[in-house]
Amino acid sequence: MICWFSGCGNSRFVAETLASLLDERLVSIPEALRQGSCRLDLAPGERLGFVWPVYCWAPPPIVLDFVSRMSVSGSASHVFFVATCGDNAGLAEQVFRRALRRRGLQLDSAYTVVMPETYVNLKGMGLDTPEEAKSKVEAARRLLPEIAGSIRSGECSSRVEKGGSAWSKTYLVRPFFNAFLVTDKPFRVSEECTGCGLCARLCPVRNISIKDGKPIWNGNCLTCNSCYHHCPAHAISFGKATEGKGQYYFGKYD
């Protein structure tokens, strides 16, 4: 079983690829939370995996919320996570390992997969070039069978790219980020908006509604940027931080 969360598709691609390689079931974390059904019934010998994007050098709050609410029936033969990141993960493994331990689970293996950047909500932070994005995806396609093989063999390992100043990033920068930058208040829509409603349909937590043909953000945002990146008219902005910046979602350059 692989429980997954994704905003712009990178982690969904990883989860679906691993599920295919390992013959695992997939559980959407937002859908499970929405339905109030966080019970995981494991078959004898089944693995339990998690796939999610690194948010400010830690697991996304929605993932930690799911872990805190889930109940696991049965004993997992191997517990693992695979996190996608633009470059490094800080001490995300430490944070997730502790969250699992509070649920009585021991993390056996951990991996990071570098994927194209998606966070553009601060000035100075931008996307990879199309060439860089394609290169990252191609490298991930080559890496995932290796990760699947390691998981299949039951190998206990940590292949997480922490990066420099990992403790400061996860435990000093992250609390500030979560307190002040995880918000939908700066989101705006321009006159180019066609009212297609794609942003509302693709929001993983159903935080967007359409009123008078325009999107409205309702205060429960993850800042996953799915709305911004998927808008076919590029009509959505995050204040002035996204001015002049492009869009990316998994598959954009296929």
Tab-separated table of C-alpha atoms in Angstrom:
chain	number	residue	atom	x	y	z
A	1	MET	CA	0.000	0.000	0.000
A	2	ILE	CA	1.289	3.454	-0.929
A	3	CYS	CA	-0.330	6.557	0.559
A	4	TRP	CA	0.401	9.636	-1.513
A	5	PHE	CA	-0.093	13.368	-1.794
A	6	SER	CA	0.792	15.577	-4.736
A	7	GLY	CA	0.067	19.129	-5.838
A	8	CYS	CA	1.565	19.554	-9.292
A	9	GLY	CA	1.984	15.900	-10.168
A	10	ASN	CA	5.627	15.088	-9.397
A	11	SER	CA	4.824	12.947	-6.368
A	12	ARG	CA	1.811	11.391	-8.070
A	13	PHE	CA	4.107	10.235	-10.874
A	14	VAL	CA	6.491	8.712	-8.324
A	15	ALA	CA	3.664	7.030	-6.391
A	16	GLU	CA	2.051	5.567	-9.511
A	17	THR	CA	5.393	4.380	-10.886
A	18	LEU	CA	6.322	2.660	-7.629
A	19	ALA	CA	2.851	1.151	-7.291
A	20	SER	CA	3.243	-0.368	-10.750
A	21	LEU	CA	6.770	-1.637	-10.101
A	22	LEU	CA	5.910	-3.070	-6.680
A	23	ASP	CA	2.324	-4.142	-7.392
A	24	GLU	CA	1.001	-1.965	-4.552
A	25	ARG	CA	-2.367	-0.363	-3.895
A	26	LEU	CA	-2.636	3.429	-3.946
A	27	VAL	CA	-4.382	5.572	-1.311
A	28	SER	CA	-4.885	9.299	-1.926
A	29	ILE	CA	-4.168	11.142	1.315
A	30	PRO	CA	-6.450	14.146	0.558
A	31	GLU	CA	-9.276	11.826	-0.470
A	32	ALA	CA	-8.902	9.710	2.680
A	33	LEU	CA	-8.991	12.806	4.877
A	34	ARG	CA	-11.963	14.219	2.971
A	35	GLN	CA	-13.925	11.000	3.489
A	36	GLY	CA	-12.821	10.678	7.106
A	37	SER	CA	-11.494	7.226	6.262
A	38	CYS	CA	-7.895	6.931	7.453
A	39	ARG	CA	-7.997	3.251	8.358
A	40	LEU	CA	-5.355	1.229	6.529
A	41	ASP	CA	-6.052	-2.506	6.373
A	42	LEU	CA	-2.836	-4.282	5.456
A	43	ALA	CA	-2.783	-7.782	4.018
A	44	PRO	CA	-0.294	-10.241	5.556
A	45	GLY	CA	3.211	-9.326	4.407
A	46	GLU	CA	2.093	-6.086	2.736
A	47	ARG	CA	4.396	-3.065	2.668
A	48	LEU	CA	3.334	0.400	3.801
A	49	GLY	CA	4.747	3.330	1.848
A	50	PHE	CA	4.262	7.072	1.679
A	51	VAL	CA	5.042	9.416	-1.193
A	52	TRP	CA	4.938	13.182	-0.796
A	53	PRO	CA	6.710	16.392	-1.862
A	54	VAL	CA	9.080	18.142	0.515
A	55	TYR	CA	7.564	21.415	1.737
A	56	CYS	CA	10.102	23.725	3.338
A	57	TRP	CA	12.424	20.851	4.252
A	58	ALA	CA	9.735	18.722	5.909
A	59	PRO	CA	6.665	16.638	5.032
A	60	PRO	CA	3.621	18.746	4.084
A	61	PRO	CA	1.270	19.442	7.017
A	62	ILE	CA	-1.500	17.475	5.288
A	63	VAL	CA	0.708	14.382	5.287
A	64	LEU	CA	1.556	14.756	8.969
A	65	ASP	CA	-2.152	15.278	9.701
A	66	PHE	CA	-2.982	12.056	7.871
A	67	VAL	CA	-0.349	10.110	9.791
A	68	SER	CA	-1.691	11.455	13.087
A	69	ARG	CA	-5.216	10.307	12.181
A	70	MET	CA	-4.529	6.983	10.491
A	71	SER	CA	-5.070	3.616	12.102
A	72	VAL	CA	-3.228	0.605	10.743
A	73	SER	CA	-4.688	-2.880	10.880
A	74	GLY	CA	-2.125	-5.598	10.329
A	75	SER	CA	1.656	-5.553	10.437
A	76	ALA	CA	3.621	-3.936	7.628
A	77	SER	CA	6.510	-6.006	6.311
A	78	HIS	CA	8.396	-2.843	5.333
A	79	VAL	CA	7.654	0.840	6.035
A	80	PHE	CA	9.143	3.424	3.686
A	81	PHE	CA	8.742	6.860	2.218
A	82	VAL	CA	9.855	8.462	-1.024
A	83	ALA	CA	9.899	12.251	-1.060
A	84	THR	CA	10.219	14.467	-4.106
A	85	CYS	CA	12.212	17.689	-3.847
A	86	GLY	CA	13.719	20.369	-6.045
A	87	ASP	CA	17.173	19.870	-4.573
A	88	ASN	CA	17.291	18.685	-0.945
A	89	ALA	CA	15.040	17.643	1.944
A	90	GLY	CA	16.662	19.001	5.092
A	91	LEU	CA	15.668	16.859	8.064
A	92	ALA	CA	12.350	15.770	6.558
A	93	GLU	CA	13.235	12.163	7.301
A	94	GLN	CA	13.692	12.931	10.987
A	95	VAL	CA	10.326	14.718	11.144
A	96	PHE	CA	8.509	11.888	9.380
A	97	ARG	CA	10.245	9.154	11.342
A	98	ARG	CA	9.104	10.811	14.570
A	99	ALA	CA	5.520	11.157	13.283
A	100	LEU	CA	5.409	7.454	12.431
A	101	ARG	CA	6.897	6.484	15.772
A	102	ARG	CA	4.025	8.260	17.521
A	103	ARG	CA	1.707	5.879	15.644
A	104	GLY	CA	3.719	2.866	16.693
A	105	LEU	CA	5.448	2.413	13.319
A	106	GLN	CA	9.149	2.046	12.627
A	107	LEU	CA	10.483	3.571	9.408
A	108	ASP	CA	12.647	1.057	7.543
A	109	SER	CA	13.817	3.034	4.521
A	110	ALA	CA	13.712	6.562	3.146
A	111	TYR	CA	14.484	8.039	-0.263
A	112	THR	CA	14.435	11.368	-2.063
A	113	VAL	CA	13.894	11.867	-5.772
A	114	VAL	CA	14.886	15.199	-7.302
A	115	MET	CA	12.110	16.562	-9.513
A	116	PRO	CA	11.395	19.908	-11.229
A	117	GLU	CA	10.815	22.926	-9.015
A	118	THR	CA	7.248	24.095	-8.390
A	119	TYR	CA	7.530	26.693	-5.604
A	120	VAL	CA	7.506	30.254	-6.978
A	121	ASN	CA	5.805	32.138	-4.136
A	122	LEU	CA	8.839	34.142	-3.075
A	123	LYS	CA	10.822	36.619	-5.085
A	124	GLY	CA	14.080	35.093	-6.232
A	125	MET	CA	12.596	31.594	-6.358
A	126	GLY	CA	11.776	30.337	-9.830
A	127	LEU	CA	11.309	27.295	-11.993
A	128	ASP	CA	13.839	25.110	-13.720
A	129	THR	CA	14.275	25.690	-17.425
A	130	PRO	CA	12.373	23.229	-19.624
A	131	GLU	CA	15.678	21.492	-20.339
A	132	GLU	CA	16.505	21.223	-16.632
A	133	ALA	CA	13.005	19.950	-15.853
A	134	LYS	CA	13.204	17.290	-18.555
A	135	SER	CA	16.627	16.197	-17.296
A	136	LYS	CA	15.333	15.802	-13.734
A	137	VAL	CA	12.347	13.741	-14.868
A	138	GLU	CA	14.534	11.498	-17.028
A	139	ALA	CA	16.898	10.948	-14.090
A	140	ALA	CA	13.922	10.096	-11.862
A	141	ARG	CA	12.655	7.547	-14.381
A	142	ARG	CA	16.046	5.825	-14.204
A	143	LEU	CA	16.217	5.998	-10.408
A	144	LEU	CA	12.770	4.688	-9.498
A	145	PRO	CA	13.346	1.061	-10.578
A	146	GLU	CA	16.456	1.062	-8.376
A	147	ILE	CA	14.444	2.385	-5.421
A	148	ALA	CA	11.721	-0.181	-6.093
A	149	GLY	CA	14.321	-2.938	-6.091
A	150	SER	CA	15.689	-1.779	-2.761
A	151	ILE	CA	12.191	-1.703	-1.248
A	152	ARG	CA	11.312	-5.092	-2.720
A	153	SER	CA	14.406	-6.646	-1.161
A	154	GLY	CA	13.481	-5.230	2.253
A	155	GLU	CA	16.703	-3.233	2.454
A	156	CYS	CA	16.825	-0.861	5.419
A	157	SER	CA	18.486	2.293	4.185
A	158	SER	CA	18.374	6.065	4.098
A	159	ARG	CA	19.060	7.670	0.738
A	160	VAL	CA	17.909	11.180	1.559
A	161	GLU	CA	19.663	14.275	0.239
A	162	LYS	CA	19.656	16.524	3.306
A	163	GLY	CA	21.622	19.456	1.891
A	164	GLY	CA	23.520	22.010	3.923
A	165	SER	CA	22.259	23.705	7.102
A	166	ALA	CA	19.616	20.989	7.353
A	167	TRP	CA	18.716	21.560	11.018
A	168	SER	CA	18.316	25.319	10.575
A	169	LYS	CA	16.175	24.901	7.468
A	170	THR	CA	13.804	22.377	9.040
A	171	TYR	CA	13.580	23.726	12.575
A	172	LEU	CA	14.141	27.480	12.186
A	173	VAL	CA	13.004	28.460	8.685
A	174	ARG	CA	10.089	26.020	8.443
A	175	PRO	CA	8.068	27.309	11.447
A	176	PHE	CA	8.277	30.860	10.054
A	177	PHE	CA	7.297	29.600	6.605
A	178	ASN	CA	4.275	27.683	7.921
A	179	ALA	CA	3.132	30.604	10.065
A	180	PHE	CA	3.332	33.353	7.466
A	181	LEU	CA	3.624	31.898	3.952
A	182	VAL	CA	1.162	29.002	3.931
A	183	THR	CA	-1.777	31.203	2.984
A	184	ASP	CA	-4.048	31.824	0.025
A	185	LYS	CA	-4.567	35.529	0.730
A	186	PRO	CA	-2.104	36.723	-1.960
A	187	PHE	CA	-3.732	34.676	-4.742
A	188	ARG	CA	-5.315	36.854	-7.411
A	189	VAL	CA	-6.923	36.260	-10.783
A	190	SER	CA	-6.565	38.562	-13.780
A	191	GLU	CA	-9.002	39.489	-16.525
A	192	GLU	CA	-7.537	36.667	-18.626
A	193	CYS	CA	-9.433	34.158	-16.448
A	194	THR	CA	-11.972	32.274	-18.574
A	195	GLY	CA	-13.854	30.771	-15.638
A	196	CYS	CA	-13.051	27.233	-16.807
A	197	GLY	CA	-12.952	25.957	-13.216
A	198	LEU	CA	-9.861	23.788	-13.727
A	199	CYS	CA	-8.191	25.318	-10.666
A	200	ALA	CA	-11.119	24.281	-8.451
A	201	ARG	CA	-11.241	20.765	-9.883
A	202	LEU	CA	-7.515	20.180	-9.416
A	203	CYS	CA	-7.127	21.679	-5.935
A	204	PRO	CA	-6.240	18.631	-3.804
A	205	VAL	CA	-8.096	19.959	-0.756
A	206	ARG	CA	-11.070	21.546	-2.593
A	207	ASN	CA	-10.106	24.989	-1.296
A	208	ILE	CA	-11.275	26.831	-4.426
A	209	SER	CA	-14.844	27.586	-5.424
A	210	ILE	CA	-16.111	29.392	-8.517
A	211	LYS	CA	-18.314	32.434	-7.978
A	212	ASP	CA	-19.589	34.617	-10.801
A	213	GLY	CA	-17.233	32.788	-13.122
A	214	LYS	CA	-14.095	33.488	-11.080
A	215	PRO	CA	-12.155	31.411	-8.530
A	216	ILE	CA	-12.311	32.210	-4.829
A	217	TRP	CA	-9.822	30.799	-2.330
A	218	ASN	CA	-11.462	29.760	0.943
A	219	GLY	CA	-8.663	29.852	3.526
A	220	ASN	CA	-7.631	26.193	3.648
A	221	CYS	CA	-4.666	26.440	1.285
A	222	LEU	CA	-1.564	24.229	1.216
A	223	THR	CA	0.260	26.568	-1.207
A	224	CYS	CA	0.879	23.540	-3.412
A	225	ASN	CA	0.449	25.920	-6.389
A	226	SER	CA	-1.581	23.449	-8.416
A	227	CYS	CA	-4.028	26.243	-9.287
A	228	TYR	CA	-1.275	28.615	-10.410
A	229	HIS	CA	0.609	26.099	-12.518
A	230	HIS	CA	-2.385	24.435	-14.188
A	231	CYS	CA	-4.273	27.605	-15.162
A	232	PRO	CA	-4.516	27.398	-18.979
A	233	ALA	CA	-4.774	31.194	-19.257
A	234	HIS	CA	-1.930	31.828	-16.747
A	235	ALA	CA	-4.407	34.150	-15.065
A	236	ILE	CA	-3.558	33.277	-11.451
A	237	SER	CA	-0.833	35.054	-9.489
A	238	PHE	CA	0.484	34.919	-5.943
A	239	GLY	CA	0.741	38.652	-5.289
A	240	LYS	CA	3.752	40.149	-7.043
A	241	ALA	CA	5.982	37.171	-6.242
A	242	THR	CA	4.966	35.280	-9.376
A	243	GLU	CA	5.237	38.178	-11.819
A	244	GLY	CA	7.146	37.121	-14.915
A	245	LYS	CA	7.393	33.499	-13.815
A	246	GLY	CA	6.319	30.486	-15.808
A	247	GLN	CA	4.299	27.395	-15.028
A	248	TYR	CA	5.144	23.745	-14.497
A	249	TYR	CA	3.180	20.597	-13.796
A	250	PHE	CA	4.228	17.012	-14.362
A	251	GLY	CA	3.842	16.155	-18.034
A	252	LYS	CA	3.967	19.753	-19.262
A	253	TYR	CA	6.982	19.070	-21.451
A	254	ASP	CA	6.017	15.612	-22.677
